[in-house]
PDB file of C-alpha atoms and ligand atoms in Angstrom:
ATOM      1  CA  UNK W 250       0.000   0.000   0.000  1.00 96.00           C
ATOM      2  CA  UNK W 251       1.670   3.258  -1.374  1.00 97.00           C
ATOM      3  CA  UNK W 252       0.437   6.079   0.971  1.00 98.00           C
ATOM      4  CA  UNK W 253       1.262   9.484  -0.216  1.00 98.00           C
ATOM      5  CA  UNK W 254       0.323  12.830   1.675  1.00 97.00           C
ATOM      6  CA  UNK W 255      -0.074  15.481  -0.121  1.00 97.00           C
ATOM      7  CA  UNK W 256      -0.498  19.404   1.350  1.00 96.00           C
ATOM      8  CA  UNK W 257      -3.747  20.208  -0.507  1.00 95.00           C
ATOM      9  CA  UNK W 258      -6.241  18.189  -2.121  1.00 97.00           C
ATOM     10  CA  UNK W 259      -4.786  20.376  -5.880  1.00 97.00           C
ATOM     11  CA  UNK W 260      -1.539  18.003  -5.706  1.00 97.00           C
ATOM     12  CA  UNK W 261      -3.539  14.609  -4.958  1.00 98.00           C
ATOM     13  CA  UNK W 262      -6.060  15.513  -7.733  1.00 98.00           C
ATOM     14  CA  UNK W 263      -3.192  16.165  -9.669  1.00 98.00           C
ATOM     15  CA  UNK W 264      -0.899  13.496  -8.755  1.00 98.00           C
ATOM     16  CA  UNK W 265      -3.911  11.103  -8.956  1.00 98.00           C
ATOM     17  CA  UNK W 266      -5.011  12.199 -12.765  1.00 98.00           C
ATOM     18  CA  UNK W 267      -1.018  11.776 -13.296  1.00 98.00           C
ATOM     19  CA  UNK W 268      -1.136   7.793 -12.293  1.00 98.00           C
ATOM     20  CA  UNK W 269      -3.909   7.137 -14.307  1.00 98.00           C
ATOM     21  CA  UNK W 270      -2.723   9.123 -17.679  1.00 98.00           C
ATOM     22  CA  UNK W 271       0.893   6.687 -17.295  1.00 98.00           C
ATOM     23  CA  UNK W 272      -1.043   3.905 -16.499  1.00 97.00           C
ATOM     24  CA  UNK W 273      -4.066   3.771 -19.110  1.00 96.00           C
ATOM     25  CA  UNK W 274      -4.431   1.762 -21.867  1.00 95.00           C
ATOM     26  CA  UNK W 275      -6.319   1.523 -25.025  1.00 91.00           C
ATOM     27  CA  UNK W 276      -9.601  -0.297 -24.369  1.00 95.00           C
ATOM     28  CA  UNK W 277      -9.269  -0.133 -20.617  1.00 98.00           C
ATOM     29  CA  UNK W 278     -11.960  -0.711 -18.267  1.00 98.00           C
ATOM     30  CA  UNK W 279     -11.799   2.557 -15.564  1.00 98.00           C
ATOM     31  CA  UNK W 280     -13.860   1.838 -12.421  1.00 98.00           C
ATOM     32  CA  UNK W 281     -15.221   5.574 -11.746  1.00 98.00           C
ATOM     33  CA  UNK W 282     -16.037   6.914  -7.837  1.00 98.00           C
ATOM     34  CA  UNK W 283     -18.626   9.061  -7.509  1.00 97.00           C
ATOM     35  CA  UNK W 284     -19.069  11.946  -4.807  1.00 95.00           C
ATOM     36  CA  UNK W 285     -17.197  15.800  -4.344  1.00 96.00           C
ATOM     37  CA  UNK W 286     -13.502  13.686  -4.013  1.00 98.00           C
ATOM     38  CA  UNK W 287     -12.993  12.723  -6.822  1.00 98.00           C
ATOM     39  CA  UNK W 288     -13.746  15.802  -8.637  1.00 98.00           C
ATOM     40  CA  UNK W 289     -10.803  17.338  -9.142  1.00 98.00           C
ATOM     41  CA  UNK W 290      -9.387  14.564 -10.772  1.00 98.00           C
ATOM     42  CA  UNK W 291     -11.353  14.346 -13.194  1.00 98.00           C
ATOM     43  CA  UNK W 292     -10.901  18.119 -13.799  1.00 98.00           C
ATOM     44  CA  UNK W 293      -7.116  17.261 -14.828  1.00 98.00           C
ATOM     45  CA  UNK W 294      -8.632  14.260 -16.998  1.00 98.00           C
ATOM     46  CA  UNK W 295     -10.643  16.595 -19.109  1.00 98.00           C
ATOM     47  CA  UNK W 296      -7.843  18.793 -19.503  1.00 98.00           C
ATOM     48  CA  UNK W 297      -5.541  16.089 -20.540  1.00 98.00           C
ATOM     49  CA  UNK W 298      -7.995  14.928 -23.015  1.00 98.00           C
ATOM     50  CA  UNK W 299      -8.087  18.444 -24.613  1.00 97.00           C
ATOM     51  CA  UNK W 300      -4.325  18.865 -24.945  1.00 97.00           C
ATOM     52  CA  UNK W 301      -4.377  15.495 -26.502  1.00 97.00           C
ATOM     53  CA  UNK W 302      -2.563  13.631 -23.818  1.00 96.00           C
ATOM     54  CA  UNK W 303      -5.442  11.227 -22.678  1.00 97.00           C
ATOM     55  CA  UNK W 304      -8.578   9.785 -24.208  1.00 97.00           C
ATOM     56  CA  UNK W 305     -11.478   7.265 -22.933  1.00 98.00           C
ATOM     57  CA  UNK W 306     -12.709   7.204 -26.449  1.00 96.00           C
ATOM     58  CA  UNK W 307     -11.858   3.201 -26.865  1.00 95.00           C
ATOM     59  CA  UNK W 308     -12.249   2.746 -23.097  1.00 98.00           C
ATOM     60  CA  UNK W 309     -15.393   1.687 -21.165  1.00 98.00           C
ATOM     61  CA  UNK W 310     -15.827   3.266 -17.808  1.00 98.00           C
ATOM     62  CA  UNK W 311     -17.809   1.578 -14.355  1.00 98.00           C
ATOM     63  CA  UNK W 312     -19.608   3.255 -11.749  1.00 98.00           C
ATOM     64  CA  UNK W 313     -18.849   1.691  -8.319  1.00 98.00           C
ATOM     65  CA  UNK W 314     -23.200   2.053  -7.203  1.00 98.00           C
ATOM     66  CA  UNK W 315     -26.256   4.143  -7.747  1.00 98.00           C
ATOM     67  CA  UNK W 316     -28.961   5.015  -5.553  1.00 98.00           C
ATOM     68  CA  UNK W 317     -32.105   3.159  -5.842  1.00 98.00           C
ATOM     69  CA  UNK W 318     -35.904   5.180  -6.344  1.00 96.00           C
ATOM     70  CA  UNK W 319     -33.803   8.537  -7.687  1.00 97.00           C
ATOM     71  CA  UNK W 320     -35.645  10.113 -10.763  1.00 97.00           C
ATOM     72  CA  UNK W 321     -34.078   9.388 -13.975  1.00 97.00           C
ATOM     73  CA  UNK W 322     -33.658  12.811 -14.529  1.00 98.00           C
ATOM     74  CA  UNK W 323     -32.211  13.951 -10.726  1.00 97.00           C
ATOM     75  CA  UNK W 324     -28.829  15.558 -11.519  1.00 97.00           C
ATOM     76  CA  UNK W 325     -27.489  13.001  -8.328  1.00 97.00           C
ATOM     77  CA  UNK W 326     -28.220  10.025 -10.210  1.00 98.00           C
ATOM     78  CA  UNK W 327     -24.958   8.899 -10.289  1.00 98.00           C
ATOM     79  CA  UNK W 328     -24.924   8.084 -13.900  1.00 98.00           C
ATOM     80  CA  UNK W 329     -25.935  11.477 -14.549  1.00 98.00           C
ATOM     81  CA  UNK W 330     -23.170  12.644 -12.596  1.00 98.00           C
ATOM     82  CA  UNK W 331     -20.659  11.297 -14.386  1.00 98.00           C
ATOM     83  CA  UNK W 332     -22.507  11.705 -17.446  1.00 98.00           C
ATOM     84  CA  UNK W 333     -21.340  15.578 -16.649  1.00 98.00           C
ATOM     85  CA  UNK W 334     -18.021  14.797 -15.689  1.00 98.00           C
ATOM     86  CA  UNK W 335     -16.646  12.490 -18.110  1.00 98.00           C
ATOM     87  CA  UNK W 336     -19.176  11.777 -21.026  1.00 98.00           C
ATOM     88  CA  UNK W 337     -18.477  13.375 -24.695  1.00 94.00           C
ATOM     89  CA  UNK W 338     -15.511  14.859 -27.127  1.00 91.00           C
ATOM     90  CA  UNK W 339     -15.629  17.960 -24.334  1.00 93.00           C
ATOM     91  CA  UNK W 340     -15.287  16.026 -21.718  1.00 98.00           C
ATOM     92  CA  UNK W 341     -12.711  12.757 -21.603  1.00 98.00           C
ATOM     93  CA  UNK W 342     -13.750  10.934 -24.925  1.00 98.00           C
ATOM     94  CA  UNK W 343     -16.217   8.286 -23.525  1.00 98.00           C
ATOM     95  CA  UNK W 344     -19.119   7.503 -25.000  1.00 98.00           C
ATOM     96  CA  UNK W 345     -22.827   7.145 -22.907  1.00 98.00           C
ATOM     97  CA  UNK W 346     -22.568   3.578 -24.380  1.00 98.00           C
ATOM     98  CA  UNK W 347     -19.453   2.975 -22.906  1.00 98.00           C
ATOM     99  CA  UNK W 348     -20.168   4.403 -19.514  1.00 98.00           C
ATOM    100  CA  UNK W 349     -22.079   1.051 -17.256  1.00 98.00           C
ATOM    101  CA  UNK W 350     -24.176   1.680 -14.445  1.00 98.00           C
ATOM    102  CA  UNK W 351     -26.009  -0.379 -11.955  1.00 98.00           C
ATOM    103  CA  UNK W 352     -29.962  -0.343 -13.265  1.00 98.00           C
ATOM    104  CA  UNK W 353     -31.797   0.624 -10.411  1.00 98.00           C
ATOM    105  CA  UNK W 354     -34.739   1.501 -12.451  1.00 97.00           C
ATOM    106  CA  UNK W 355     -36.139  -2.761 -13.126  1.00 95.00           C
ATOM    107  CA  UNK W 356     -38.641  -4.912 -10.844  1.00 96.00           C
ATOM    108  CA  UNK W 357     -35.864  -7.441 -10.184  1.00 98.00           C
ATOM    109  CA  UNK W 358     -32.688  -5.024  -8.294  1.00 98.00           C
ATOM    110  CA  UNK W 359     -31.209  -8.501  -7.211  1.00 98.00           C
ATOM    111  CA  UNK W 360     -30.740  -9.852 -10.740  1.00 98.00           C
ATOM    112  CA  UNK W 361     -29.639  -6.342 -11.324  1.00 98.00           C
ATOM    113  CA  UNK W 362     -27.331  -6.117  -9.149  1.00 98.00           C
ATOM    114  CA  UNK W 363     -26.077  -9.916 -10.617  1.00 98.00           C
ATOM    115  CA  UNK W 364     -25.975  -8.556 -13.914  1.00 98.00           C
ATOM    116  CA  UNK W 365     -23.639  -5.996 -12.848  1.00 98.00           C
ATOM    117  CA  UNK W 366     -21.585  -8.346 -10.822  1.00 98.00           C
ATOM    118  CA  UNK W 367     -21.073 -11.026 -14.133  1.00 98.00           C
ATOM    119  CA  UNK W 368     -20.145  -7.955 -16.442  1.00 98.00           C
ATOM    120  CA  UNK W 369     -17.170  -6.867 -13.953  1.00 98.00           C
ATOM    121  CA  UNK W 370     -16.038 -10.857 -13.732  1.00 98.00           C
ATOM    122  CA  UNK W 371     -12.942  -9.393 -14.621  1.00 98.00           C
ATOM    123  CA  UNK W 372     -12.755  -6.871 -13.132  1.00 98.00           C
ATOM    124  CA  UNK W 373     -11.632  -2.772 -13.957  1.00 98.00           C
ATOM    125  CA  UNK W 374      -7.996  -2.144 -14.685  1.00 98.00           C
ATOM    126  CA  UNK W 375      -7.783   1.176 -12.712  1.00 98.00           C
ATOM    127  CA  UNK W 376     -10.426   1.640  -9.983  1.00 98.00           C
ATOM    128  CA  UNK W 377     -11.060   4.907  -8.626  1.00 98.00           C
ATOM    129  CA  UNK W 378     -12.257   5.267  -5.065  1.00 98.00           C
ATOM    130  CA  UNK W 379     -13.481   8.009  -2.597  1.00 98.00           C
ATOM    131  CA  UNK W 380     -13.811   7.324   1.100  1.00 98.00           C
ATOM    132  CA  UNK W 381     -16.773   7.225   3.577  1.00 95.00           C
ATOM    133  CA  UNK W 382     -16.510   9.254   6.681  1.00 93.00           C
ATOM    134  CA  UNK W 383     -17.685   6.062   8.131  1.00 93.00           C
ATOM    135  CA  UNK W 384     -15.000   3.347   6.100  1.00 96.00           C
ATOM    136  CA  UNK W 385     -17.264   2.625   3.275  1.00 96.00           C
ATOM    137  CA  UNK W 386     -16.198   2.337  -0.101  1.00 98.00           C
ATOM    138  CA  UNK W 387     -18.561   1.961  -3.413  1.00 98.00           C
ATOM    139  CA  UNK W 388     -22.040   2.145  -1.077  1.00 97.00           C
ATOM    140  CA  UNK W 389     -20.411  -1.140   1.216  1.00 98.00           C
ATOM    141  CA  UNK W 390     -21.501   0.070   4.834  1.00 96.00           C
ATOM    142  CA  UNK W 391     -19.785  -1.001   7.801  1.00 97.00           C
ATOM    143  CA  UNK W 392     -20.868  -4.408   9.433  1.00 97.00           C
ATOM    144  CA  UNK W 393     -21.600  -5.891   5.661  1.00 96.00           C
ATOM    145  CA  UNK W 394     -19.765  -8.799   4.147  1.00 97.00           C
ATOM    146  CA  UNK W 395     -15.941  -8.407   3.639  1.00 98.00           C
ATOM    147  CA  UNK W 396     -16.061 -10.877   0.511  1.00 98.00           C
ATOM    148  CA  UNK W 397     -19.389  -9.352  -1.262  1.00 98.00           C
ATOM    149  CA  UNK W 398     -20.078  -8.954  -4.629  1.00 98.00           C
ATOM    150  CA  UNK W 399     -22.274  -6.456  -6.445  1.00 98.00           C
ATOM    151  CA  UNK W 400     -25.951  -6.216  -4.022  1.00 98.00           C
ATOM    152  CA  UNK W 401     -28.190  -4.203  -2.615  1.00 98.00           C
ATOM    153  CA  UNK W 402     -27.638  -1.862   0.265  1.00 97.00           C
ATOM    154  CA  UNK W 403     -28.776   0.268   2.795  1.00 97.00           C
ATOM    155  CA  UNK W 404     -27.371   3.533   3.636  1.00 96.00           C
ATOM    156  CA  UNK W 405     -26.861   3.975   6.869  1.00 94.00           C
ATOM    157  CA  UNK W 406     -27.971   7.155   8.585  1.00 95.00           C
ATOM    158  CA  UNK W 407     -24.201   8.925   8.638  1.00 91.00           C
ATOM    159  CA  UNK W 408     -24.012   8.216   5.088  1.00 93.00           C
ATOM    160  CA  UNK W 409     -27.638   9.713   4.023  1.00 96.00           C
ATOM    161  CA  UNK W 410     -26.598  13.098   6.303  1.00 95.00           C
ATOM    162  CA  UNK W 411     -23.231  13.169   4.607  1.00 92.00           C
ATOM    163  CA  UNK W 412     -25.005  12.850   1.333  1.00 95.00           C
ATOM    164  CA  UNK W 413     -28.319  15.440   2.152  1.00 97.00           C
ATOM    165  CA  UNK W 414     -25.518  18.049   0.695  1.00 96.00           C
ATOM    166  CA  UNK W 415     -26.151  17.038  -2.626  1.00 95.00           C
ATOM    167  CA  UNK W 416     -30.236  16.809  -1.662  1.00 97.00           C
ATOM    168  CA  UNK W 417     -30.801  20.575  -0.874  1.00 97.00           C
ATOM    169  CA  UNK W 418     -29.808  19.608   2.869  1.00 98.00           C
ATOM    170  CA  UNK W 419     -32.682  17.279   3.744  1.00 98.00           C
ATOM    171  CA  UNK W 420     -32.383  13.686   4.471  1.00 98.00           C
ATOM    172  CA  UNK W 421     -35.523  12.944   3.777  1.00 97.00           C
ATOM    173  CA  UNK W 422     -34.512  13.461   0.329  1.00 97.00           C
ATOM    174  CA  UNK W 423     -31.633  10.936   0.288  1.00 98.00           C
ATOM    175  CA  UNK W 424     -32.644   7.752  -1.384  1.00 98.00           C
ATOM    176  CA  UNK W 425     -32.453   5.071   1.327  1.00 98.00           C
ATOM    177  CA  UNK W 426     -30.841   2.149  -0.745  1.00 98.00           C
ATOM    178  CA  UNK W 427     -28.699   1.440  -3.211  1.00 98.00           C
ATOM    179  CA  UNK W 428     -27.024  -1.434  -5.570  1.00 98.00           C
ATOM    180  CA  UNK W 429     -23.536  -1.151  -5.156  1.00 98.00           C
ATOM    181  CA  UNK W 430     -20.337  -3.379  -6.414  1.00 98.00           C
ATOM    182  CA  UNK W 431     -19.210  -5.477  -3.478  1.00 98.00           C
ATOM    183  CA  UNK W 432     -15.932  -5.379  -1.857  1.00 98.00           C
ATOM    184  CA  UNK W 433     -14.953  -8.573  -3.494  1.00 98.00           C
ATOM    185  CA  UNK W 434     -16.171  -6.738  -6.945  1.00 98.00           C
ATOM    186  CA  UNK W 435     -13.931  -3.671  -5.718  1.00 98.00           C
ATOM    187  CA  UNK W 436     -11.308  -5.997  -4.686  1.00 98.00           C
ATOM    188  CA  UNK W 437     -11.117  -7.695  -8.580  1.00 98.00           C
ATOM    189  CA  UNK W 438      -9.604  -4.436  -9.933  1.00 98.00           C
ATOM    190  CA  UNK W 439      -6.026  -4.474 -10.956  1.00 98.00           C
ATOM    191  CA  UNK W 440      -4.649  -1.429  -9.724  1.00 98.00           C
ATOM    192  CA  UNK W 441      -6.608   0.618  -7.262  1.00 98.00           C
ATOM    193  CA  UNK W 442      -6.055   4.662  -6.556  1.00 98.00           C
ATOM    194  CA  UNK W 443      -8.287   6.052  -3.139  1.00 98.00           C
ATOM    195  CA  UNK W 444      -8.289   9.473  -2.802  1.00 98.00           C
ATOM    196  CA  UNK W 445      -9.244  11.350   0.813  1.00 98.00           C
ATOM    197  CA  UNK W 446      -9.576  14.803   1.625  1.00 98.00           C
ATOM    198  CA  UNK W 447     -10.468  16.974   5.009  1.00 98.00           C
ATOM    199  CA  UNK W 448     -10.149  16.405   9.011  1.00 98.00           C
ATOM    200  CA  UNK W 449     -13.847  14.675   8.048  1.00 96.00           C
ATOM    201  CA  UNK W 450     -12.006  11.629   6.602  1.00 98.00           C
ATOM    202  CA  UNK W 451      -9.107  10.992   9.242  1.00 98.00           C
ATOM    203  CA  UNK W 452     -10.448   8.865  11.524  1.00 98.00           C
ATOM    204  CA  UNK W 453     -11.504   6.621   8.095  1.00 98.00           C
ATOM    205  CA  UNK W 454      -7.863   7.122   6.911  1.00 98.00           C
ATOM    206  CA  UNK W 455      -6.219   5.933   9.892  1.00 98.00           C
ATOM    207  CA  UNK W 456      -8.203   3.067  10.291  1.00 98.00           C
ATOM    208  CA  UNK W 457      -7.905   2.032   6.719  1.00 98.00           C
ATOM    209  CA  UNK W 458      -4.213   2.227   6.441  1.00 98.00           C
ATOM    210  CA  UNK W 459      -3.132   1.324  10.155  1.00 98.00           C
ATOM    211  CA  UNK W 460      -6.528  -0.694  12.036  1.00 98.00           C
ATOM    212  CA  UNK W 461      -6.988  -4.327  11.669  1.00 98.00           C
ATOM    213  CA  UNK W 462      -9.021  -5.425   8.958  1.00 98.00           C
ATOM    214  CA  UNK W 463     -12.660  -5.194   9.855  1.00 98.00           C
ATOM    215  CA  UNK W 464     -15.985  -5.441   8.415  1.00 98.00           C
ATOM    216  CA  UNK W 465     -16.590  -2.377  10.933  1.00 98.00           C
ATOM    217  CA  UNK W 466     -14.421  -0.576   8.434  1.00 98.00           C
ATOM    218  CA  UNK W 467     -14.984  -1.607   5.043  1.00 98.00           C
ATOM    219  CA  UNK W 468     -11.569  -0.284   2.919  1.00 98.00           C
ATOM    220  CA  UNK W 469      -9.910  -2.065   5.401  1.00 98.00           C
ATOM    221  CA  UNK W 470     -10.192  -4.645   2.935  1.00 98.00           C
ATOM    222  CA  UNK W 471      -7.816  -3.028   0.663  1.00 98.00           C
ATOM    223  CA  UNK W 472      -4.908  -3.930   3.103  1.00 98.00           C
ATOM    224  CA  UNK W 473      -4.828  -6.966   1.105  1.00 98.00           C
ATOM    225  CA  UNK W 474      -4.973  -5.472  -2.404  1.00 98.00           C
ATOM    226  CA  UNK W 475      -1.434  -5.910  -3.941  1.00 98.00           C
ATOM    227  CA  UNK W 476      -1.038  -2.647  -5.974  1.00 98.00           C
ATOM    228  CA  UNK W 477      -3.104   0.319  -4.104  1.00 98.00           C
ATOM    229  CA  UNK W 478      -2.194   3.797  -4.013  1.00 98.00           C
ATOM    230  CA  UNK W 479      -3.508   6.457  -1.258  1.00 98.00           C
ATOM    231  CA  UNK W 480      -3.400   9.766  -1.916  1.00 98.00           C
ATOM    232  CA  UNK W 481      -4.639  11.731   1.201  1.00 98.00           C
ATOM    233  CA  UNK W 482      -4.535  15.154   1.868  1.00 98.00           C
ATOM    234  CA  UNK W 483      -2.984  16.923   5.008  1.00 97.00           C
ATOM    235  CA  UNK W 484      -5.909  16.740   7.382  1.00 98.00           C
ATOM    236  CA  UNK W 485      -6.811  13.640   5.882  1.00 98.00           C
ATOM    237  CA  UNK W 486      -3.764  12.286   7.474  1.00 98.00           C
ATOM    238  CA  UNK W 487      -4.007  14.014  10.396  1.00 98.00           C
ATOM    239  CA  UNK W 488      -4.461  10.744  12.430  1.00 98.00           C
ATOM    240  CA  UNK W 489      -2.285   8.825  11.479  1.00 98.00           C
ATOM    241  CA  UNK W 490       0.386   7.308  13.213  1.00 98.00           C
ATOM    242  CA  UNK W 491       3.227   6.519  11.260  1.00 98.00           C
ATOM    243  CA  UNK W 492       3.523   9.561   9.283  1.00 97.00           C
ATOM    244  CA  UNK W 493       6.699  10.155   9.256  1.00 97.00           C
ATOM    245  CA  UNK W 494       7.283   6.678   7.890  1.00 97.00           C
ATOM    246  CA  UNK W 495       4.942   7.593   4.960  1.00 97.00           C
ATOM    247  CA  UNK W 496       6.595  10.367   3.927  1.00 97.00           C
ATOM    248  CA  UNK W 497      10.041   8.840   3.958  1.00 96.00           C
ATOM    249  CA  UNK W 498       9.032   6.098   2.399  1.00 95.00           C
ATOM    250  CA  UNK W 499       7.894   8.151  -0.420  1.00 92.00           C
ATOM    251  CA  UNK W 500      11.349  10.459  -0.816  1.00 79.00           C
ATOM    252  CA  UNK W 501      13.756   7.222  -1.951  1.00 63.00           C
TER     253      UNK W 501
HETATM  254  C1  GLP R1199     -20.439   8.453  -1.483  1.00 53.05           C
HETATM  255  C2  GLP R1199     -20.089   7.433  -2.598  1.00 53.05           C
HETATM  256  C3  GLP R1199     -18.670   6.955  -2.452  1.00 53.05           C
HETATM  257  C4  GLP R1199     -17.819   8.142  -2.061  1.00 53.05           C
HETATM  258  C5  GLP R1199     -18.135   8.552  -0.657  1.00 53.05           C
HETATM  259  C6  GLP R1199     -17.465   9.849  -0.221  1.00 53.05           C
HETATM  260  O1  GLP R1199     -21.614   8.251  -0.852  1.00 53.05           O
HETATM  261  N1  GLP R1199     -20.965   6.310  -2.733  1.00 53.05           N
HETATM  262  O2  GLP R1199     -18.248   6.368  -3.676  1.00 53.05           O
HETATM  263  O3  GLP R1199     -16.460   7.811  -2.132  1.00 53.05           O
HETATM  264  O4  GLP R1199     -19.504   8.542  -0.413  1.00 53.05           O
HETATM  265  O5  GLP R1199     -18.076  10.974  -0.767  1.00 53.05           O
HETATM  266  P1  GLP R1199     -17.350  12.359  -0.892  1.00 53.05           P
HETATM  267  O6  GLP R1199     -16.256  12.182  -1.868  1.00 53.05           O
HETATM  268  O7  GLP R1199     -18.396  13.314  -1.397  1.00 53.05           O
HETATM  269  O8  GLP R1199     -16.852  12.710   0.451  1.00 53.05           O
END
């Protein structure tokens, strides 16, 4: 686990958009985070697509969840949002077609939820993640299955109040479920970049990188992914431990 602190959340969007740019490949499968993290980085992606550098033209990209009962139309449909952020010649290259979803919208969300779970067998080659203020990852809530795949979920109450931001501050607002790719779905990517930003996150960062693996804290799981990279801001970091080791570690 690469953990790299950076002083503002500018150079981790940055240094985050960087990793992926190197890394991608024509035809690639991107697992996409939703939420105001990953933002930024996708900023830098649209700007590298305009220069030329960097294209998702060829490549498909995957939403980690979406909420269930949101209108079609809601601009917090997840699909939607990424629609805005990555979809189209202005944007990264990437086609609607090419951008999967989870469809919340059928009678069945289980076999949903399955459908979404055989098409990412494989799994992504670059997965980007956020962080819950509570451990999650994707929509996986604490005291869920460490080895899930792609199911339906409840938000917890934390998460819906974190969320109401986006839902003109009411909770009652928030959709109260989900279908979400499981941690084992998560854990199928090849190469995995988590990016975490403000003293709201620490406690989630510490545990993730230095608590013992727990279903309490769901990106714990990650601790036994073989090629993750952290990129946390400053306050992000605030509580954690070894710090000093981190940032030695990353001046070789
Ligand atoms: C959301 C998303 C996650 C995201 C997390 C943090 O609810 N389902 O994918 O990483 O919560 O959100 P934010 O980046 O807005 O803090």
């Amino acid at each position: 686990m690469r953990v790299i602190i950076t002083p503002t959340e500018t150079e981790a969007s940055t240094l985050a958009a960087r990793h992926i740019i190197d890394h991608a490949t024509p035809g690639m499968k991107l697992g996409v985070a939703t939420g105001s993290t990953p933002l930024g980085l996708y900023a830098n992606l649209r700007t590298a697509h305009e220069t030329g550098a960097f294209s998702l033209a060829d490549s498909t990209a995957w939403a980690l969840d979406e909420y269930v009962g949101i209108d079609e139309n809601h601009p917090e449909r997840y699909r939607n949002v990424l629609r805005d952020q990555l979809v189209g010649d202005d944007k990264t290259g990437l086609t609607d077609d090419n951008l999967h979803t989870p469809n919340p919208y059928g009678d069945d969300l289980d076999a949903a939820a399955a459908e979404y779970e055989a098409a990412l067998s494989e799994g992504v080659d670059i997965q980007i993640l956020g962080l819950g203020s509570d451990g999650h990852i994707g929509f996986n809530e604490p005291a869920g299955s460490l080895a899930s795949p792609t199911h339906v979920e409840t938000l917890t109450h934390e998460t819906r109040e974190a969320n109401s931001r986006f839902f003109d501050n009411d909770i009652d607002k928030v959709p109260t479920h989900c279908i979400t790719q499981g941690l084992a779905t998560i854990m199928r990517a090849s190469d995995i970049v988590l990016l975490a930003f403000g003293r709201g996150k620490a406690r989630a960062v510490a545990q993730l990188i230095e608590g013992p693996v727990s279903a309490m804290w769901p990106a714990t799981i990650l601790q036994h992914h073989p090629s993750v990279m952290i990129i946390v801001d400053e306050e992000a970091a605030s509580e954690l431990t070894m710090i000093d080791y981190y940032r030695s570690r990353e001046h070789v």
